[in-house]
GROMACS .gro file of C-alpha atoms in nm:
model
  309
    1UNK     CA    1  -6.774 -12.171  16.603
    2UNK     CA    2  -6.707 -11.830  16.755
    3UNK     CA    3  -6.337 -11.851  16.675
    4UNK     CA    4  -6.413 -11.952  16.319
    5UNK     CA    5  -6.640 -11.649  16.269
    6UNK     CA    6  -6.376 -11.414  16.410
    7UNK     CA    7  -6.107 -11.558  16.182
    8UNK     CA    8  -6.330 -11.526  15.875
    9UNK     CA    9  -6.412 -11.166  15.964
   10UNK     CA   10  -6.041 -11.087  16.003
   11UNK     CA   11  -5.970 -11.250  15.665
   12UNK     CA   12  -6.240 -11.030  15.511
   13UNK     CA   13  -6.065 -10.707  15.618
   14UNK     CA   14  -5.783 -10.712  15.359
   15UNK     CA   15  -6.032 -10.827  15.094
   16UNK     CA   16  -6.254 -10.529  15.174
   17UNK     CA   17  -5.967 -10.281  15.161
   18UNK     CA   18  -5.823 -10.434  14.844
   19UNK     CA   19  -6.150 -10.435  14.651
   20UNK     CA   20  -6.246 -10.083  14.761
   21UNK     CA   21  -5.906  -9.954  14.651
   22UNK     CA   22  -5.946 -10.117  14.310
   23UNK     CA   23  -6.294  -9.967  14.273
   24UNK     CA   24  -6.167  -9.627  14.385
   25UNK     CA   25  -5.872  -9.642  14.146
   26UNK     CA   26  -6.089  -9.754  13.853
   27UNK     CA   27  -6.351  -9.483  13.910
   28UNK     CA   28  -6.113  -9.190  13.942
   29UNK     CA   29  -5.893  -9.313  13.658
   30UNK     CA   30  -6.177  -9.263  13.410
   31UNK     CA   31  -6.111  -8.991  13.152
   32UNK     CA   32  -6.306  -8.670  13.180
   33UNK     CA   33  -6.365  -8.391  13.429
   34UNK     CA   34  -6.627  -8.475  13.695
   35UNK     CA   35  -6.681  -8.107  13.774
   36UNK     CA   36  -6.754  -8.024  13.410
   37UNK     CA   37  -6.987  -8.326  13.390
   38UNK     CA   38  -7.212  -8.162  13.649
   39UNK     CA   39  -7.278  -7.869  13.417
   40UNK     CA   40  -7.346  -8.082  13.111
   41UNK     CA   41  -7.188  -8.082  12.766
   42UNK     CA   42  -7.317  -7.738  12.663
   43UNK     CA   43  -7.224  -7.543  12.977
   44UNK     CA   44  -6.890  -7.422  13.109
   45UNK     CA   45  -6.807  -7.416  13.481
   46UNK     CA   46  -6.638  -7.095  13.591
   47UNK     CA   47  -6.280  -7.137  13.718
   48UNK     CA   48  -6.368  -7.014  14.066
   49UNK     CA   49  -6.657  -7.261  14.103
   50UNK     CA   50  -6.447  -7.544  13.962
   51UNK     CA   51  -6.164  -7.469  14.207
   52UNK     CA   52  -6.404  -7.456  14.500
   53UNK     CA   53  -6.553  -7.792  14.401
   54UNK     CA   54  -6.208  -7.948  14.364
   55UNK     CA   55  -6.109  -7.830  14.710
   56UNK     CA   56  -6.435  -7.954  14.863
   57UNK     CA   57  -6.393  -8.305  14.718
   58UNK     CA   58  -6.010  -8.310  14.749
   59UNK     CA   59  -5.972  -8.365  14.374
   60UNK     CA   60  -5.642  -8.177  14.374
   61UNK     CA   61  -5.493  -8.420  14.626
   62UNK     CA   62  -5.294  -8.729  14.520
   63UNK     CA   63  -5.497  -9.045  14.472
   64UNK     CA   64  -5.359  -9.227  14.778
   65UNK     CA   65  -5.435  -8.933  15.005
   66UNK     CA   66  -5.790  -8.915  14.872
   67UNK     CA   67  -5.832  -9.287  14.929
   68UNK     CA   68  -5.701  -9.249  15.283
   69UNK     CA   69  -5.954  -8.973  15.349
   70UNK     CA   70  -6.227  -9.196  15.210
   71UNK     CA   71  -6.124  -9.484  15.440
   72UNK     CA   72  -6.121  -9.254  15.740
   73UNK     CA   73  -6.473  -9.145  15.662
   74UNK     CA   74  -6.579  -9.504  15.590
   75UNK     CA   75  -6.457  -9.627  15.929
   76UNK     CA   76  -6.665  -9.351  16.084
   77UNK     CA   77  -6.974  -9.454  15.888
   78UNK     CA   78  -6.946  -9.170  15.635
   79UNK     CA   79  -6.972  -9.279  15.271
   80UNK     CA   80  -6.917  -8.928  15.143
   81UNK     CA   81  -7.125  -8.680  14.945
   82UNK     CA   82  -7.208  -8.705  14.577
   83UNK     CA   83  -7.104  -8.430  14.339
   84UNK     CA   84  -7.469  -8.322  14.332
   85UNK     CA   85  -7.448  -8.247  14.706
   86UNK     CA   86  -7.660  -8.540  14.824
   87UNK     CA   87  -7.510  -8.772  15.089
   88UNK     CA   88  -7.426  -9.114  14.947
   89UNK     CA   89  -7.579  -9.283  15.252
   90UNK     CA   90  -7.909  -9.111  15.173
   91UNK     CA   91  -7.894  -9.236  14.813
   92UNK     CA   92  -7.825  -9.590  14.933
   93UNK     CA   93  -8.106  -9.577  15.191
   94UNK     CA   94  -8.355  -9.479  14.920
   95UNK     CA   95  -8.229  -9.732  14.664
   96UNK     CA   96  -8.133 -10.052  14.846
   97UNK     CA   97  -8.491 -10.186  14.890
   98UNK     CA   98  -8.534 -10.199  14.511
   99UNK     CA   99  -8.206 -10.385  14.457
  100UNK     CA  100  -8.277 -10.621  14.747
  101UNK     CA  101  -8.620 -10.713  14.611
  102UNK     CA  102  -8.481 -10.759  14.261
  103UNK     CA  103  -8.188 -10.972  14.380
  104UNK     CA  104  -8.412 -11.179  14.607
  105UNK     CA  105  -8.662 -11.237  14.325
  106UNK     CA  106  -8.386 -11.348  14.087
  107UNK     CA  107  -8.231 -11.568  14.355
  108UNK     CA  108  -8.566 -11.737  14.425
  109UNK     CA  109  -8.613 -11.803  14.053
  110UNK     CA  110  -8.261 -11.949  14.037
  111UNK     CA  111  -8.315 -12.179  14.335
  112UNK     CA  112  -8.674 -12.283  14.266
  113UNK     CA  113  -8.611 -12.357  13.898
  114UNK     CA  114  -8.245 -12.459  13.892
  115UNK     CA  115  -8.234 -12.712  14.178
  116UNK     CA  116  -8.539 -12.920  14.075
  117UNK     CA  117  -8.431 -12.919  13.709
  118UNK     CA  118  -8.080 -13.029  13.802
  119UNK     CA  119  -8.209 -13.302  14.032
  120UNK     CA  120  -8.450 -13.425  13.764
  121UNK     CA  121  -8.172 -13.431  13.504
  122UNK     CA  122  -7.944 -13.622  13.741
  123UNK     CA  123  -8.201 -13.884  13.836
  124UNK     CA  124  -8.300 -13.931  13.470
  125UNK     CA  125  -7.951 -13.927  13.326
  126UNK     CA  126  -7.941 -13.994  12.951
  127UNK     CA  127  -8.317 -13.964  12.908
  128UNK     CA  128  -8.518 -13.694  12.734
  129UNK     CA  129  -8.548 -13.473  13.044
  130UNK     CA  130  -8.173 -13.479  13.098
  131UNK     CA  131  -8.098 -13.396  12.735
  132UNK     CA  132  -8.349 -13.110  12.736
  133UNK     CA  133  -8.199 -12.962  13.052
  134UNK     CA  134  -7.846 -12.984  12.915
  135UNK     CA  135  -7.948 -12.828  12.583
  136UNK     CA  136  -8.144 -12.552  12.754
  137UNK     CA  137  -7.865 -12.456  12.993
  138UNK     CA  138  -7.612 -12.458  12.710
  139UNK     CA  139  -7.833 -12.220  12.513
  140UNK     CA  140  -7.876 -11.986  12.811
  141UNK     CA  141  -7.501 -11.972  12.872
  142UNK     CA  142  -7.447 -11.859  12.514
  143UNK     CA  143  -7.701 -11.576  12.508
  144UNK     CA  144  -7.617 -11.241  12.677
  145UNK     CA  145  -7.879 -11.168  12.941
  146UNK     CA  146  -7.922 -10.806  12.826
  147UNK     CA  147  -8.035 -10.941  12.487
  148UNK     CA  148  -8.288 -11.160  12.665
  149UNK     CA  149  -8.397 -10.854  12.864
  150UNK     CA  150  -8.490 -10.653  12.554
  151UNK     CA  151  -8.661 -10.952  12.391
  152UNK     CA  152  -8.859 -11.023  12.710
  153UNK     CA  153  -8.966 -10.660  12.732
  154UNK     CA  154  -9.094 -10.660  12.375
  155UNK     CA  155  -9.263 -11.002  12.377
  156UNK     CA  156  -9.394 -11.043  12.733
  157UNK     CA  157  -9.441 -10.676  12.818
  158UNK     CA  158  -9.530 -10.485  12.501
  159UNK     CA  159  -9.681 -10.744  12.267
  160UNK     CA  160  -9.858 -10.970  12.518
  161UNK     CA  161  -9.897 -10.719  12.801
  162UNK     CA  162  -9.849 -10.983  13.070
  163UNK     CA  163  -9.593 -10.801  13.285
  164UNK     CA  164  -9.472 -10.443  13.345
  165UNK     CA  165  -9.163 -10.353  13.144
  166UNK     CA  166  -9.042 -10.052  13.340
  167UNK     CA  167  -9.049  -9.893  13.684
  168UNK     CA  168  -9.172 -10.016  14.022
  169UNK     CA  169  -9.525  -9.870  14.022
  170UNK     CA  170  -9.684 -10.217  14.018
  171UNK     CA  171  -9.499 -10.308  14.340
  172UNK     CA  172  -9.346 -10.636  14.448
  173UNK     CA  173  -9.363 -10.901  14.313
  174UNK     CA  174  -9.533 -10.802  13.986
  175UNK     CA  175  -9.290 -10.526  13.889
  176UNK     CA  176  -8.991 -10.750  13.964
  177UNK     CA  177  -9.101 -11.072  13.793
  178UNK     CA  178  -8.969 -10.989  13.445
  179UNK     CA  179  -8.636 -10.829  13.548
  180UNK     CA  180  -8.591 -11.093  13.818
  181UNK     CA  181  -8.644 -11.375  13.573
  182UNK     CA  182  -8.397 -11.223  13.325
  183UNK     CA  183  -8.140 -11.168  13.599
  184UNK     CA  184  -8.187 -11.526  13.718
  185UNK     CA  185  -8.062 -11.648  13.380
  186UNK     CA  186  -7.719 -11.528  13.493
  187UNK     CA  187  -7.679 -11.811  13.743
  188UNK     CA  188  -7.949 -12.060  13.648
  189UNK     CA  189  -7.736 -12.276  13.413
  190UNK     CA  190  -7.455 -12.309  13.668
  191UNK     CA  191  -7.691 -12.403  13.953
  192UNK     CA  192  -7.877 -12.654  13.736
  193UNK     CA  193  -7.562 -12.824  13.609
  194UNK     CA  194  -7.395 -12.834  13.951
  195UNK     CA  195  -7.708 -12.991  14.102
  196UNK     CA  196  -7.712 -13.252  13.825
  197UNK     CA  197  -7.345 -13.337  13.878
  198UNK     CA  198  -7.383 -13.354  14.255
  199UNK     CA  199  -7.688 -13.580  14.228
  200UNK     CA  200  -7.500 -13.813  13.993
  201UNK     CA  201  -7.210 -13.833  14.238
  202UNK     CA  202  -7.438 -13.917  14.530
  203UNK     CA  203  -7.640 -14.176  14.336
  204UNK     CA  204  -7.331 -14.396  14.336
  205UNK     CA  205  -7.242 -14.340  14.703
  206UNK     CA  206  -7.226 -14.626  14.952
  207UNK     CA  207  -7.493 -14.486  15.182
  208UNK     CA  208  -7.738 -14.472  14.889
  209UNK     CA  209  -7.668 -14.837  14.802
  210UNK     CA  210  -7.727 -14.925  15.168
  211UNK     CA  211  -8.059 -14.741  15.171
  212UNK     CA  212  -8.169 -14.923  14.857
  213UNK     CA  213  -8.061 -15.258  15.005
  214UNK     CA  214  -8.278 -15.191  15.310
  215UNK     CA  215  -8.580 -15.173  15.083
  216UNK     CA  216  -8.654 -14.801  15.119
  217UNK     CA  217  -8.880 -14.658  14.847
  218UNK     CA  218  -8.694 -14.494  14.561
  219UNK     CA  219  -8.865 -14.160  14.630
  220UNK     CA  220  -8.740 -14.165  14.989
  221UNK     CA  221  -8.389 -14.260  14.883
  222UNK     CA  222  -8.373 -13.983  14.625
  223UNK     CA  223  -8.515 -13.707  14.844
  224UNK     CA  224  -8.358 -13.796  15.179
  225UNK     CA  225  -8.026 -13.952  15.089
  226UNK     CA  226  -7.940 -13.814  14.745
  227UNK     CA  227  -8.087 -13.466  14.709
  228UNK     CA  228  -8.012 -13.352  15.064
  229UNK     CA  229  -7.645 -13.450  15.046
  230UNK     CA  230  -7.625 -13.302  14.698
  231UNK     CA  231  -7.729 -12.961  14.829
  232UNK     CA  232  -7.401 -12.885  15.008
  233UNK     CA  233  -7.209 -12.758  14.701
  234UNK     CA  234  -7.530 -12.616  14.554
  235UNK     CA  235  -7.595 -12.404  14.863
  236UNK     CA  236  -7.243 -12.268  14.834
  237UNK     CA  237  -7.304 -12.166  14.474
  238UNK     CA  238  -7.646 -12.020  14.557
  239UNK     CA  239  -7.493 -11.814  14.835
  240UNK     CA  240  -7.220 -11.681  14.611
  241UNK     CA  241  -7.472 -11.621  14.333
  242UNK     CA  242  -7.679 -11.403  14.567
  243UNK     CA  243  -7.384 -11.169  14.599
  244UNK     CA  244  -7.329 -11.178  14.224
  245UNK     CA  245  -7.698 -11.113  14.158
  246UNK     CA  246  -7.699 -10.809  14.385
  247UNK     CA  247  -7.387 -10.670  14.219
  248UNK     CA  248  -7.502 -10.764  13.870
  249UNK     CA  249  -7.814 -10.548  13.873
  250UNK     CA  250  -7.651 -10.248  13.705
  251UNK     CA  251  -7.757 -10.329  13.348
  252UNK     CA  252  -8.088 -10.488  13.448
  253UNK     CA  253  -8.194 -10.190  13.658
  254UNK     CA  254  -8.085  -9.958  13.380
  255UNK     CA  255  -8.281 -10.151  13.115
  256UNK     CA  256  -8.595 -10.186  13.327
  257UNK     CA  257  -8.565  -9.838  13.482
  258UNK     CA  258  -8.562  -9.966  13.839
  259UNK     CA  259  -8.431  -9.700  14.085
  260UNK     CA  260  -8.202  -9.932  14.280
  261UNK     CA  261  -7.832  -9.935  14.365
  262UNK     CA  262  -7.738 -10.066  14.021
  263UNK     CA  263  -7.935  -9.784  13.860
  264UNK     CA  264  -7.746  -9.530  14.070
  265UNK     CA  265  -7.417  -9.670  13.934
  266UNK     CA  266  -7.567  -9.680  13.584
  267UNK     CA  267  -7.638  -9.306  13.607
  268UNK     CA  268  -7.331  -9.206  13.809
  269UNK     CA  269  -7.064  -9.353  13.579
  270UNK     CA  270  -7.140  -9.131  13.275
  271UNK     CA  271  -7.159  -8.833  13.512
  272UNK     CA  272  -6.821  -8.920  13.669
  273UNK     CA  273  -6.988  -8.913  14.012
  274UNK     CA  274  -6.713  -9.106  14.189
  275UNK     CA  275  -6.847  -9.087  14.548
  276UNK     CA  276  -7.171  -9.262  14.443
  277UNK     CA  277  -6.996  -9.539  14.247
  278UNK     CA  278  -6.739  -9.602  14.522
  279UNK     CA  279  -6.994  -9.587  14.804
  280UNK     CA  280  -7.240  -9.824  14.639
  281UNK     CA  281  -6.956 -10.054  14.531
  282UNK     CA  282  -6.824 -10.068  14.886
  283UNK     CA  283  -7.166 -10.165  15.017
  284UNK     CA  284  -7.199 -10.443  14.760
  285UNK     CA  285  -6.856 -10.579  14.855
  286UNK     CA  286  -6.957 -10.589  15.223
  287UNK     CA  287  -7.281 -10.769  15.138
  288UNK     CA  288  -7.090 -11.020  14.924
  289UNK     CA  289  -6.846 -11.097  15.208
  290UNK     CA  290  -7.126 -11.140  15.464
  291UNK     CA  291  -7.320 -11.372  15.233
  292UNK     CA  292  -7.012 -11.590  15.187
  293UNK     CA  293  -6.966 -11.610  15.564
  294UNK     CA  294  -7.326 -11.721  15.612
  295UNK     CA  295  -7.285 -11.986  15.343
  296UNK     CA  296  -6.980 -12.128  15.520
  297UNK     CA  297  -7.174 -12.148  15.846
  298UNK     CA  298  -7.459 -12.323  15.666
  299UNK     CA  299  -7.224 -12.603  15.561
  300UNK     CA  300  -7.219 -12.747  15.911
  301UNK     CA  301  -7.599 -12.754  15.926
  302UNK     CA  302  -7.647 -12.934  15.594
  303UNK     CA  303  -7.357 -13.176  15.637
  304UNK     CA  304  -7.251 -13.263  15.995
  305UNK     CA  305  -6.933 -13.419  15.856
  306UNK     CA  306  -6.802 -13.067  15.796
  307UNK     CA  307  -6.635 -12.917  16.099
  308UNK     CA  308  -6.575 -12.546  16.126
  309UNK     CA  309  -6.244 -12.572  16.310
   0.00000   0.00000   0.00000
């Protein structure tokens, strides 16, 4: 087990460097002057101030040299300083709890709703419940979640007044229910359909036929021998979806005005604040890699037939 963890961590190193370089390249390739963006559209930065800012942030250096300087700081735990003068690590420390609570809320909605619906559809294949689940997931996959976000704000928040539509003043979980539910729609159809497919595969397995032949109650057979074995691929998808949910909060936090990591990117991109976008992006990549490692380790717990050699 220890050797497996070490190998996976070593494999994650080139992935981390590759993704951070792509993020860095994409951010600093955007058109526009980041120094001028600090002053706004109606102000002009003096040449002396602009030159001093460029020297401070190494903007006159070639891209590869700047990336090398960023990596050197990253290995030392320094994520850099935003163009506004605030350390990126300070911005992340103030924002990550919001994103974590939002991602966790969406992930719980995805797991609690998606897995039971998928299992129900699989057990009742071809019946009304199965057809409703398939139709519902097909509809959700065809509707952009930001459209659902605006509709949910108007209907559930403004018209009915059931849930807050903006900010975190109501605290967790109330302030995160509506954005978390909308964000959960991103992965809910995939989790539901994968659970259904996995349940159907296990219903025809030999060990299930043996359990039925022994006279075990159908409820016991379904829960113990079908659903449990069906969770192995589902857990993998749920683990990956947690990383996607955390990194997919940019639009949701912008729409619902939640001051999390996604909101910082939402604000930093128009302002050409590269250090913030790259620093937050790097953190999200690290979280995604760690989540995938934990999912792989969970395989051996759910299914002893899997060996982490």
